[in-house]
Amino acid sequence: MTSGADQAGGTDMSGGNLSESWLDAVRWDAAGLVTAIAQELGSERILMVAWMNREALAQTAATGRAVYWSRSRGRLWRKGEESGHVQRVRELRLDCDGDVILMKVEQQGGIACHTGRHSCFFSRLEDGQWVAVDPVLRDPETIYK
Amino acid sequence: MTSGADQAGGTDMSGGNLSESWLDAVRWDAAGLVTAIAQELGSERILMVAWMNREALAQTAATGRAVYWSRSRGRLWRKGEESGHVQRVRELRLDCDGDVILMKVEQQGGIACHTGRHSCFFSRLEDGQWVAVDPVLRDPETIYK
């Protein structure tokens, strides 16, 4: 079996079976999607939350690189394809009712958010206001050329 | 202003304003819900993911205790109301596109999952199979009496 795992530097967690029961165990919503959380190995920070369809999850497991389904673009979104901010996936977990995927990832470039921040969760509620408390690490205009 | 914060031992992050712009900043879905993640302070483990409506989020912020919207029961769900496994909320964050809430919580009883496990994310993908890798800490039958 030839997977993209070696090329991507990731780990194949699928056992090479992409049409098997582990994908059926996911409780896909009416649109065929599941919520996916990327949590950074080491810091344990939650970097982002997005969506996967069956193909995105299968590719993620086989290649060890996070692949999402972009609802706005209506296509697979290989995280980092434009920004270079690839996520290497070291572990995949499923929650007890099967409708959320948790990925443990290594975030290349240290930036997951399109705003140039480490994490998409940079706004904290303080006295009834959302306050951006994390710094912009890189100007988004220099990320998306 | 009298909130439930003191009684609950939580922190009022709402500034007492429950009908204000911070609630409007959330991008509620068509059903009026937003995804909510509970992450444990200290261990940084993700304990569970559920849903909130506007009232649930307002109560969570005002009382410092996690309140969700139960889709199956069609009502507010004060986490721990049956199990005693209350979540004290120490921080609330919102992601960059406003459709996911992240809570930093202290998990009373050390159990978030209805299966009696610490976290709902106890299944890990190994060679194409979901394997339960975390122990049951308490028999669910002794939790839900």
GROMACS .gro file of N, CA and C in nm, chain B residues 10-11 13 60 64-67 87-92 103-106:
model
   54
  155GLY      N    1  -1.812   3.050   4.105
  155GLY     CA    2  -1.755   3.078   3.973
  155GLY      C    3  -1.719   3.224   3.958
  156THR      N    4  -1.687   3.260   3.838
  156THR     CA    5  -1.645   3.394   3.808
  156THR      C    6  -1.741   3.455   3.708
  158MET      N    7  -1.800   3.663   3.416
  158MET     CA    8  -1.721   3.724   3.309
  158MET      C    9  -1.805   3.815   3.221
  205THR      N   10  -2.383   3.072   3.156
  205THR     CA   11  -2.247   3.025   3.182
  205THR      C   12  -2.157   3.141   3.223
  209GLY      N   13  -2.050   3.139   3.606
  209GLY     CA   14  -1.923   3.068   3.614
  209GLY      C   15  -1.940   2.918   3.625
  210ARG      N   16  -2.052   2.870   3.581
  210ARG     CA   17  -2.079   2.726   3.577
  210ARG      C   18  -2.127   2.690   3.437
  211ALA      N   19  -2.072   2.582   3.379
  211ALA     CA   20  -2.106   2.548   3.241
  211ALA      C   21  -2.252   2.508   3.228
  212VAL      N   22  -2.322   2.577   3.138
  212VAL     CA   23  -2.460   2.545   3.104
  212VAL      C   24  -2.465   2.524   2.953
  232GLN      N   25  -1.898   2.181   3.608
  232GLN     CA   26  -1.778   2.243   3.551
  232GLN      C   27  -1.773   2.390   3.591
  233ARG      N   28  -1.670   2.428   3.666
  233ARG     CA   29  -1.648   2.568   3.702
  233ARG      C   30  -1.572   2.635   3.589
  234VAL      N   31  -1.624   2.744   3.539
  234VAL     CA   32  -1.567   2.807   3.420
  234VAL      C   33  -1.477   2.923   3.462
  235ARG      N   34  -1.351   2.916   3.424
  235ARG     CA   35  -1.254   3.018   3.463
  235ARG      C   36  -1.222   3.114   3.350
  236GLU      N   37  -1.253   3.074   3.228
  236GLU     CA   38  -1.221   3.160   3.114
  236GLU      C   39  -1.313   3.121   2.998
  237LEU      N   40  -1.354   3.222   2.922
  237LEU     CA   41  -1.432   3.197   2.800
  237LEU      C   42  -1.359   3.261   2.684
  248MET      N   43  -1.416   2.700   2.664
  248MET     CA   44  -1.420   2.724   2.808
  248MET      C   45  -1.302   2.657   2.875
  249LYS      N   46  -1.234   2.729   2.962
  249LYS     CA   47  -1.138   2.666   3.052
  249LYS      C   48  -1.212   2.635   3.181
  250VAL      N   49  -1.212   2.508   3.219
  250VAL     CA   50  -1.295   2.466   3.332
  250VAL      C   51  -1.217   2.386   3.435
  251GLU      N   52  -1.273   2.386   3.555
  251GLU     CA   53  -1.233   2.290   3.657
  251GLU      C   54  -1.344   2.187   3.665
   0.00000   0.00000   0.00000
